[in-house]
Amino acid sequence: METRRAPRILVSGAGVAGPVLAYWLTRHGFSVTVVEHAPALRRSGGHAVDLFRPAVEISEKMGVLPRIEERATGTNRMTVHPEGSRRPVRADLAKVFGAASDRHVEIMRDDLSAIYYDAARDDVEYVFGDSITAISPDGEVRFENAAPRRFDLVVGADGLHSNVRRLVFDDESRFRSFIGAYFGVVSLPNASGLDGELLLHVGVGRTAGMYGARHLGDARALFLFRSEHELDCHHHDVRRQKELLRGAFAGMHTDVDRWLDGLDRTPAFYFDSITQLRMDSWSLGRVTLVGDAGYCPGPAVGGSTSLAVVGAYVLAGELARARGDHERAFPAYERLMAEHVHGSRASALSAAKTLIPTSRLGVWGLAQGARLISALPAAPGRALVRLGTRSARLYNSVTVEDYPPPAAASGGPGGRAGDGRDGPMSG
Ligand SMILES: Cc1cc2nc3c(=O)[nH]c(=O)nc-3n(C[C@H](O)[C@H](O)[C@H](O)COP(=O)(O)OP(=O)(O)OC[C@H]3O[C@@H](n4cnc5c(N)ncnc54)[C@H](O)[C@@H]3O)c2cc1C
């Protein structure tokens, strides 16, 4: 009997969702190529991201949780300086996160990406320094550098400003929804020797913070500020972006002035609006999207990394369950993700409101809320967070289906010719 070949899947993007998807697809018997625009995997640290319970459990199934925990930032203390007040409030950050999700790990984004990449690098074809330029409905894919190739399915895992989304769906402007805030991240020398601590200055409409991770050579300063309207600023205009940050944080505190002074010398600077990606459906024909590319609830307000990990796991599982039939798998994937995606959007809006308060009462509430949760025993702390935030309800209530391990899946997606289960891609 002739064995039918395993469907070939092209994934664009080797950030977080891409490598997780590649791992699970290969475990389910698919043949996977990942094309990444960057010349190599970024190992410069990036920014800290959060894995909440469902994503922690998926990482555990992948066998990479010990490595993730080893590289965790270890940020477990927080000192909040409400603007205008002389008395900082100290809080146990581990308890605050613990109250929001019963399992949580914070890790630098580049460390996480490398760990997921290592998990399946020998089974996946990774192509760095290239990008898709066209995808035809029959599966022919063109690249900037490589010769055209044919794939059965294409998945865009190429982040908030996704190339695949632009090529197949439409321009980003059609799907983005500005949530009224901007943020910047700056790498700076860890002059004050921050270790496991987040220092936060919070005022009405603006929040600046700095954290240092144990194993990072430098620290990160994070700036979040409100703006009712989108600002006139091109996303490549770094000089203007730095000007906007200086303007928004002028006179806040001497710590913040010092961080702003570093703006001209920083080796790494990131600035963007906090934007949600809202698509009614993120699959079309043989193409689908995963992670920020399809449903970013807003960077820096938490949740999007976990959502990307869960999305990748569910997509791979549904493709395996449908034996590679994307016409069944893609709608099932979207259906299963819908509640989590909607919940994450709502939770990001509420996190943005808490993190960048709109009133003096909000500033006070952030500081005192954090202090109260740290002071309470775990159970009442969790109850308080559950009452006050959507994220706690979301992360602790999301359940992810278990997809049978490949060995137990009869025959894998390749199946056997003549078994009466013709896949859609056999022609
Ligand atoms: C500054 C900042 C702070 C953040 N803070 C948090 C936080 O506190 N908590 C949290 O949970 N999340 C946070 N996030 C969001 C988090 O980084 C993302 O949600 C997460 O990385 C999503 O993973 P992804 O794989 O979907 O996208 P990404 O990690 O963005 O990966 C996309 C990949 O696609 C590649 N790519 C782009 N274009 C192309 C192309 N044309 N061809 C091929 N490859 C391409 C990119 O190089 C990248 O490797 C933050 C994001 C930023 C930018």
Coordinates of C-alpha atoms and ligand atoms in Angstrom, one line a residue:
M1 CA 0.0 0.0 0.0
E2 CA 1.3 3.4 -0.9
T3 CA 1.7 6.0 1.9
R4 CA 0.1 9.4 1.1
R5 CA 2.6 12.2 1.7
A6 CA 2.1 14.4 4.8
P7 CA 0.7 17.8 4.0
R8 CA 3.4 20.5 3.6
I9 CA 2.8 23.6 5.6
L10 CA 4.5 26.9 5.3
V11 CA 4.7 29.1 8.4
S12 CA 5.7 32.8 8.1
G13 CA 7.4 34.1 11.2
A14 CA 9.7 32.5 13.9
G15 CA 8.6 34.6 16.9
V16 CA 6.5 32.8 19.5
A17 CA 3.5 31.4 17.7
G18 CA 5.6 30.2 14.7
P19 CA 7.9 27.9 16.6
V20 CA 5.1 26.5 18.8
L21 CA 3.0 25.8 15.8
A22 CA 6.0 24.2 14.0
Y23 CA 6.6 22.0 17.0
W24 CA 3.1 20.7 17.3
L25 CA 2.6 20.3 13.5
T26 CA 5.7 18.1 13.2
R27 CA 4.6 16.1 16.3
H28 CA 1.3 15.5 14.4
G29 CA 3.2 14.3 11.3
F30 CA 3.0 17.3 9.1
S31 CA 6.0 18.5 7.1
V32 CA 6.8 22.1 8.1
T33 CA 8.9 25.0 6.7
V34 CA 9.2 28.2 8.6
V35 CA 10.3 31.4 6.8
E36 CA 11.6 34.2 8.9
H37 CA 12.4 37.7 7.7
A38 CA 15.2 38.3 10.2
P39 CA 18.6 36.9 9.2
A40 CA 18.8 34.9 12.4
L41 CA 16.8 34.3 15.6
R42 CA 16.9 37.5 17.7
R43 CA 18.8 36.9 21.0
S44 CA 18.9 40.4 22.2
G45 CA 16.3 40.0 24.9
G46 CA 13.5 42.1 23.6
H47 CA 10.9 42.8 26.3
A48 CA 9.3 40.7 29.1
V49 CA 6.2 38.7 28.2
D50 CA 3.8 36.7 30.2
L51 CA 2.8 33.1 30.1
F52 CA -0.5 32.4 31.9
R53 CA -1.9 29.0 32.9
P54 CA -3.0 27.6 29.6
A55 CA 0.3 28.6 27.9
V56 CA 2.3 27.3 30.8
E57 CA 0.5 23.9 30.5
I58 CA 1.2 23.7 26.7
S59 CA 4.9 24.5 27.4
E60 CA 4.8 21.7 29.9
K61 CA 3.4 19.3 27.4
M62 CA 6.3 20.4 25.0
G63 CA 8.8 19.5 27.7
V64 CA 10.3 23.0 27.7
L65 CA 8.8 24.3 31.0
P66 CA 12.0 23.7 33.0
R67 CA 14.0 25.8 30.5
I68 CA 11.4 28.5 30.6
E69 CA 11.5 28.6 34.4
E70 CA 15.3 28.7 34.4
R71 CA 15.2 31.8 32.2
A72 CA 12.3 33.5 33.9
T73 CA 12.9 37.1 34.7
G74 CA 12.3 36.5 38.4
T75 CA 10.6 40.0 38.8
N76 CA 8.7 39.5 42.0
R77 CA 8.8 42.8 43.8
M78 CA 7.1 46.1 42.7
T79 CA 7.6 49.6 44.1
V80 CA 4.9 52.0 42.9
H81 CA 5.4 55.8 43.1
P82 CA 2.1 57.5 42.6
E83 CA 2.8 60.9 41.0
G84 CA 2.8 63.7 43.5
S85 CA 3.0 61.4 46.5
R86 CA 6.2 61.1 48.6
R87 CA 5.4 57.7 49.9
P88 CA 6.1 54.8 47.5
V89 CA 3.9 51.7 47.9
R90 CA 5.7 48.3 47.9
A91 CA 3.9 45.2 46.6
D92 CA 4.7 41.5 46.1
L93 CA 4.4 41.2 42.3
A94 CA 4.5 37.4 42.4
K95 CA 1.3 37.5 44.6
V96 CA -0.4 40.0 42.2
F97 CA 0.3 37.8 39.2
G98 CA -0.5 34.7 41.2
A99 CA -3.9 36.2 42.1
A100 CA -4.6 36.8 38.4
S101 CA -3.5 33.4 37.1
D102 CA -2.8 30.3 39.2
R103 CA 0.2 29.6 37.0
H104 CA 2.3 32.4 35.5
V105 CA 5.9 32.9 34.3
E106 CA 7.4 36.1 33.0
I107 CA 10.3 35.7 30.5
M108 CA 12.1 37.8 27.9
R109 CA 10.4 37.4 24.6
D110 CA 13.6 36.4 22.8
D111 CA 14.5 33.7 25.3
L112 CA 11.0 32.3 24.9
S113 CA 11.3 32.3 21.2
A114 CA 14.7 30.5 21.3
I115 CA 13.4 27.9 23.7
Y116 CA 10.4 27.0 21.4
Y117 CA 12.7 27.1 18.3
D118 CA 15.1 24.7 19.9
A119 CA 12.3 22.3 20.8
A120 CA 11.8 21.3 17.1
R121 CA 14.6 22.8 15.1
D122 CA 15.8 19.4 13.9
D123 CA 12.4 18.4 12.5
V124 CA 11.5 21.7 10.9
E125 CA 13.0 23.4 7.8
Y126 CA 13.8 27.0 9.0
V127 CA 14.7 29.5 6.3
F128 CA 16.0 32.8 7.7
G129 CA 16.4 36.1 5.9
D130 CA 13.5 35.7 3.5
S131 CA 9.9 36.7 3.1
I132 CA 6.8 35.7 1.2
T133 CA 5.9 38.0 -1.7
A134 CA 2.8 36.2 -3.2
I135 CA 0.5 33.3 -2.4
S136 CA -1.6 31.9 -5.1
P137 CA -4.9 30.1 -4.4
D138 CA -3.4 26.8 -5.6
G139 CA -0.7 27.0 -3.0
E140 CA 2.2 28.3 -5.1
V141 CA 4.3 30.7 -2.9
R142 CA 6.8 33.3 -4.1
F143 CA 9.6 34.6 -2.0
E144 CA 11.9 37.6 -2.0
N145 CA 15.0 35.4 -2.4
A146 CA 14.2 31.7 -2.7
A147 CA 12.7 30.1 -5.8
P148 CA 8.9 29.6 -5.8
R149 CA 7.6 26.6 -4.0
R150 CA 4.3 24.8 -3.6
F151 CA 2.7 24.2 -0.2
D152 CA -0.6 22.7 0.9
L153 CA -1.3 25.4 3.5
V154 CA 0.2 28.7 4.6
V155 CA 0.0 30.1 8.1
G156 CA 0.9 33.7 8.9
A157 CA 2.6 33.8 12.3
D158 CA 4.4 37.1 11.5
G159 CA 3.2 39.3 14.2
L160 CA 1.1 42.5 14.6
H161 CA 2.2 43.9 11.3
S162 CA 1.8 40.6 9.5
N163 CA 2.9 40.3 5.9
V164 CA 0.7 37.3 5.1
R165 CA -2.4 39.2 6.4
R166 CA -1.6 42.1 4.1
L167 CA -1.0 39.8 1.1
V168 CA -4.1 37.6 1.6
F169 CA -6.6 39.7 3.4
D170 CA -6.1 43.5 3.3
D171 CA -4.1 46.4 4.6
E172 CA -3.6 46.5 8.4
S173 CA -5.5 49.8 8.6
R174 CA -8.8 47.9 7.9
F175 CA -8.4 45.7 11.0
R176 CA -6.6 47.8 13.6
S177 CA -8.4 49.5 16.4
F178 CA -6.5 52.1 18.5
I179 CA -7.2 51.8 22.2
G180 CA -6.1 55.3 23.1
A181 CA -2.6 54.7 24.3
Y182 CA 1.0 54.5 23.1
F183 CA 4.0 52.7 24.6
G184 CA 7.8 52.7 24.2
V185 CA 10.5 50.3 25.5
V186 CA 14.1 51.4 25.9
S187 CA 17.1 49.3 26.8
L188 CA 19.3 51.1 29.3
P189 CA 22.3 50.2 31.6
N190 CA 21.0 48.7 34.8
A191 CA 22.6 51.6 36.8
S192 CA 20.6 51.1 39.9
G193 CA 21.2 47.3 39.9
L194 CA 17.6 46.3 39.7
D195 CA 17.3 42.6 40.3
G196 CA 13.9 41.0 40.4
E197 CA 12.2 44.4 40.9
L198 CA 9.8 46.5 38.9
L199 CA 10.0 50.2 39.7
L200 CA 6.8 52.1 38.6
H201 CA 5.9 55.8 38.5
V202 CA 2.2 56.2 37.9
G203 CA 0.3 59.4 37.1
V204 CA -2.9 60.4 35.4
G205 CA -2.6 59.2 31.8
R206 CA 1.0 58.1 32.1
T207 CA 3.0 55.3 33.6
A208 CA 6.8 54.7 33.4
G209 CA 8.6 51.7 34.7
M210 CA 11.9 50.0 34.8
Y211 CA 12.8 46.4 35.4
G212 CA 16.0 44.4 35.4
A213 CA 16.2 40.7 34.9
R214 CA 18.8 38.6 36.7
H215 CA 20.5 37.3 33.6
L216 CA 20.1 40.5 31.4
G217 CA 23.1 42.7 31.1
D218 CA 20.9 45.8 31.0
A219 CA 17.5 47.0 32.2
R220 CA 14.3 47.9 30.3
A221 CA 12.4 51.2 30.7
L222 CA 8.8 51.0 29.7
F223 CA 6.7 54.1 29.0
L224 CA 2.9 54.0 28.5
F225 CA 0.8 57.1 27.9
R226 CA -2.7 58.0 26.9
S227 CA -3.7 59.9 23.8
E228 CA -7.3 60.4 22.8
H229 CA -6.3 60.5 19.1
E230 CA -3.8 58.7 17.0
L231 CA -0.7 60.9 16.9
D232 CA 0.8 62.2 13.7
C233 CA 3.9 60.0 13.7
H234 CA 5.2 57.6 11.1
H235 CA 6.3 54.3 12.5
H236 CA 9.8 54.7 11.1
D237 CA 10.3 58.2 12.5
V238 CA 12.3 57.4 15.6
R239 CA 13.3 61.0 16.3
R240 CA 9.6 62.1 16.5
Q241 CA 8.8 59.1 18.6
K242 CA 11.5 60.0 21.1
E243 CA 10.2 63.6 21.1
L244 CA 6.7 62.3 21.9
L245 CA 8.0 60.3 24.8
R246 CA 9.9 63.2 26.2
G247 CA 6.9 65.4 25.9
A248 CA 4.5 62.9 27.5
F249 CA 6.7 62.3 30.5
A250 CA 8.2 65.7 31.1
G251 CA 8.5 66.6 34.8
M252 CA 7.2 63.3 36.1
H253 CA 10.0 62.3 38.4
T254 CA 13.9 62.5 38.5
D255 CA 14.0 58.7 37.9
V256 CA 11.9 59.1 34.7
D257 CA 14.1 62.1 33.6
R258 CA 17.1 59.8 33.9
W259 CA 15.5 57.1 31.8
L260 CA 14.6 59.7 29.2
D261 CA 18.2 60.9 29.2
G262 CA 19.2 57.5 28.0
L263 CA 16.9 57.7 24.9
D264 CA 19.7 59.1 22.7
R265 CA 22.2 56.3 23.7
T266 CA 19.9 53.3 23.8
P267 CA 20.9 50.4 21.6
A268 CA 17.3 49.2 21.4
F269 CA 14.2 51.3 21.1
Y270 CA 10.6 50.3 20.4
F271 CA 7.6 52.6 20.0
D272 CA 4.1 51.8 18.8
S273 CA 0.5 52.6 19.5
I274 CA -1.4 50.1 21.6
T275 CA -3.6 48.6 18.9
Q276 CA -6.0 45.7 18.8
L277 CA -6.3 43.6 15.7
R278 CA -10.0 42.8 15.0
M279 CA -10.8 40.4 12.2
D280 CA -14.2 38.6 12.1
S281 CA -12.4 35.6 10.5
W282 CA -8.7 35.1 10.0
S283 CA -8.7 32.2 7.5
L284 CA -9.2 32.4 3.8
G285 CA -8.8 29.3 1.5
R286 CA -5.5 27.6 2.3
V287 CA -4.3 30.4 4.5
T288 CA -4.8 31.2 8.1
L289 CA -3.3 33.4 10.8
V290 CA -2.1 32.7 14.3
G291 CA -1.0 34.8 17.3
D292 CA -0.6 38.6 16.9
A293 CA -1.0 38.3 13.2
G294 CA -4.6 37.2 13.6
Y295 CA -5.9 38.5 16.9
C296 CA -3.4 40.6 18.8
P297 CA -5.4 42.1 21.8
G298 CA -2.8 44.8 22.2
P299 CA 0.9 44.5 23.0
A300 CA 2.2 45.4 26.5
V301 CA -1.1 45.2 28.2
G302 CA -0.7 41.4 28.7
G303 CA -2.2 38.3 27.4
S304 CA -1.1 38.3 23.8
T305 CA 1.8 35.9 24.2
S306 CA -0.3 33.4 26.0
L307 CA -3.0 33.8 23.3
A308 CA -0.4 33.2 20.6
V309 CA 0.8 29.9 22.3
V310 CA -2.7 28.6 22.8
G311 CA -3.7 29.6 19.2
A312 CA -0.7 27.7 17.8
Y313 CA -1.4 24.6 19.8
V314 CA -5.1 24.6 18.9
L315 CA -4.5 25.2 15.2
A316 CA -2.0 22.3 15.0
G317 CA -4.4 20.0 17.0
E318 CA -7.4 20.8 14.8
L319 CA -5.4 20.2 11.6
A320 CA -4.3 16.8 13.0
R321 CA -7.9 16.0 14.1
A322 CA -9.2 16.9 10.5
R323 CA -6.3 14.9 9.0
G324 CA -5.0 18.0 7.3
D325 CA -8.4 19.0 5.8
H326 CA -8.2 22.8 6.3
E327 CA -11.9 23.3 5.3
R328 CA -12.8 21.5 8.5
A329 CA -9.8 22.5 10.7
F330 CA -9.7 26.3 10.1
P331 CA -13.4 26.9 11.2
A332 CA -12.9 24.6 14.2
Y333 CA -9.8 26.5 15.2
E334 CA -11.5 29.9 14.9
R335 CA -14.5 28.6 16.8
L336 CA -12.4 27.3 19.6
M337 CA -10.4 30.5 19.8
A338 CA -13.3 32.9 19.6
E339 CA -14.1 33.1 23.3
H340 CA -10.4 33.4 24.3
V341 CA -9.8 36.1 21.7
H342 CA -12.8 38.1 22.7
G343 CA -11.9 37.7 26.4
S344 CA -8.3 38.8 25.8
R345 CA -9.5 41.9 24.0
A346 CA -11.7 42.9 26.9
S347 CA -9.0 42.0 29.4
A348 CA -6.4 44.1 27.5
L349 CA -8.7 47.1 27.6
S350 CA -9.3 46.7 31.3
A351 CA -5.5 46.2 31.9
A352 CA -4.7 49.4 30.0
K353 CA -7.2 51.3 32.1
T354 CA -5.6 50.0 35.3
L355 CA -2.0 50.4 34.1
I356 CA -2.5 53.9 32.7
P357 CA -5.1 55.4 35.0
T358 CA -7.4 58.1 33.8
S359 CA -7.9 59.8 37.1
R360 CA -6.2 60.5 40.5
L361 CA -8.6 57.9 42.0
G362 CA -7.2 55.4 39.4
V363 CA -3.6 56.2 40.4
W364 CA -4.5 55.6 44.0
G365 CA -6.4 52.5 43.2
L366 CA -3.5 50.9 41.3
A367 CA -1.0 51.5 44.1
Q368 CA -3.4 50.5 47.0
G369 CA -4.8 47.6 45.1
A370 CA -1.4 46.1 44.5
R371 CA -0.5 46.6 48.2
L372 CA -3.7 45.1 49.4
I373 CA -3.3 41.9 47.3
S374 CA 0.3 41.5 48.5
A375 CA -0.8 41.9 52.1
L376 CA -3.7 39.4 51.9
P377 CA -3.3 35.6 52.1
A378 CA -3.4 34.0 48.6
A379 CA -7.1 33.0 48.6
P380 CA -8.6 36.3 49.5
G381 CA -6.1 38.0 47.2
R382 CA -7.3 35.9 44.3
A383 CA -10.9 36.6 45.1
L384 CA -10.2 40.4 45.1
V385 CA -8.5 40.2 41.8
R386 CA -11.3 38.1 40.3
L387 CA -13.8 40.7 41.4
G388 CA -11.8 43.5 40.0
T389 CA -10.3 42.3 36.8
R390 CA -11.3 40.4 33.7
S391 CA -7.9 38.8 33.2
A392 CA -8.2 36.7 36.3
R393 CA -11.5 35.3 35.2
L394 CA -10.2 34.7 31.7
Y395 CA -6.8 33.0 32.4
N396 CA -8.2 30.7 35.1
S397 CA -11.3 29.7 33.2
V398 CA -9.8 29.0 29.7
T399 CA -9.5 25.3 29.0
V400 CA -7.6 24.0 26.1
E401 CA -8.6 20.7 24.5
D402 CA -6.1 17.9 24.7
Y403 CA -5.0 16.7 21.3
P404 CA -4.0 13.0 21.3
P405 CA -0.2 12.5 21.1
P406 CA 0.9 11.7 17.5
A407 CA 1.7 8.0 18.3
A408 CA -2.0 7.5 19.3
A409 CA -3.3 9.3 16.2
S410 CA -4.0 6.5 13.8
G411 CA -1.8 6.9 10.8
G412 CA -1.1 10.7 11.2
P413 CA -2.3 13.3 8.6
G414 CA -0.4 11.5 5.9
G415 CA -2.8 8.5 6.3
R416 CA -2.7 5.7 3.8
A417 CA -3.8 5.8 0.2
G418 CA -7.1 4.1 -0.4
D419 CA -8.2 4.4 3.3
G420 CA -11.3 6.3 2.1
R421 CA -10.1 9.6 3.8
D422 CA -8.9 11.6 0.9
G423 CA -7.4 14.8 2.1
P424 CA -8.2 18.0 0.3
M425 CA -4.6 18.4 -0.7
S426 CA -4.0 15.2 -2.5
G427 CA -4.7 16.5 -5.9
Ligands
LIG1 C1 7.5 46.2 23.3 C2 6.5 45.1 23.5 C3 6.1 44.7 24.8 C4 5.3 43.6 25.0 N1 4.9 43.3 26.3 C5 4.2 42.2 26.5 C6 3.8 41.7 27.8 O1 4.2 42.4 28.8 N2 3.1 40.6 27.9 C7 2.7 39.9 26.8 O2 2.1 38.8 27.0 N3 3.0 40.3 25.6 C8 3.7 41.4 25.4 N4 4.0 41.8 24.1 C9 3.5 41.1 23.0 C10 4.3 39.9 22.6 O3 5.6 40.2 22.3 C11 3.6 39.2 21.4 O4 2.2 39.0 21.7 C12 4.1 37.8 21.1 O5 5.5 37.9 20.8 C13 3.3 37.3 19.9 O6 4.0 36.3 19.3 P1 3.8 36.1 17.7 O7 4.6 35.0 17.3 O8 2.4 36.2 17.3 O9 4.5 37.5 17.1 P2 6.0 38.0 17.2 O10 6.6 37.5 18.4 O11 5.9 39.4 16.9 O12 6.7 37.2 16.0 C14 6.5 37.5 14.7 C15 7.7 37.0 13.9 O13 7.5 37.2 12.5 C16 8.6 37.8 11.9 N5 8.2 38.5 10.7 C17 7.7 39.7 10.5 N6 7.5 40.0 9.2 C18 7.9 38.9 8.5 C19 7.9 38.6 7.2 N7 7.5 39.5 6.2 N8 8.3 37.3 6.8 C20 8.7 36.4 7.7 N9 8.7 36.7 9.0 C21 8.3 37.9 9.4 C22 9.2 38.7 12.9 O14 10.6 38.9 12.7 C23 9.0 37.8 14.2 O15 10.1 36.9 14.4 C24 4.8 42.9 23.9 C25 5.2 43.3 22.6 C26 6.0 44.4 22.4 C27 6.4 44.7 21.0

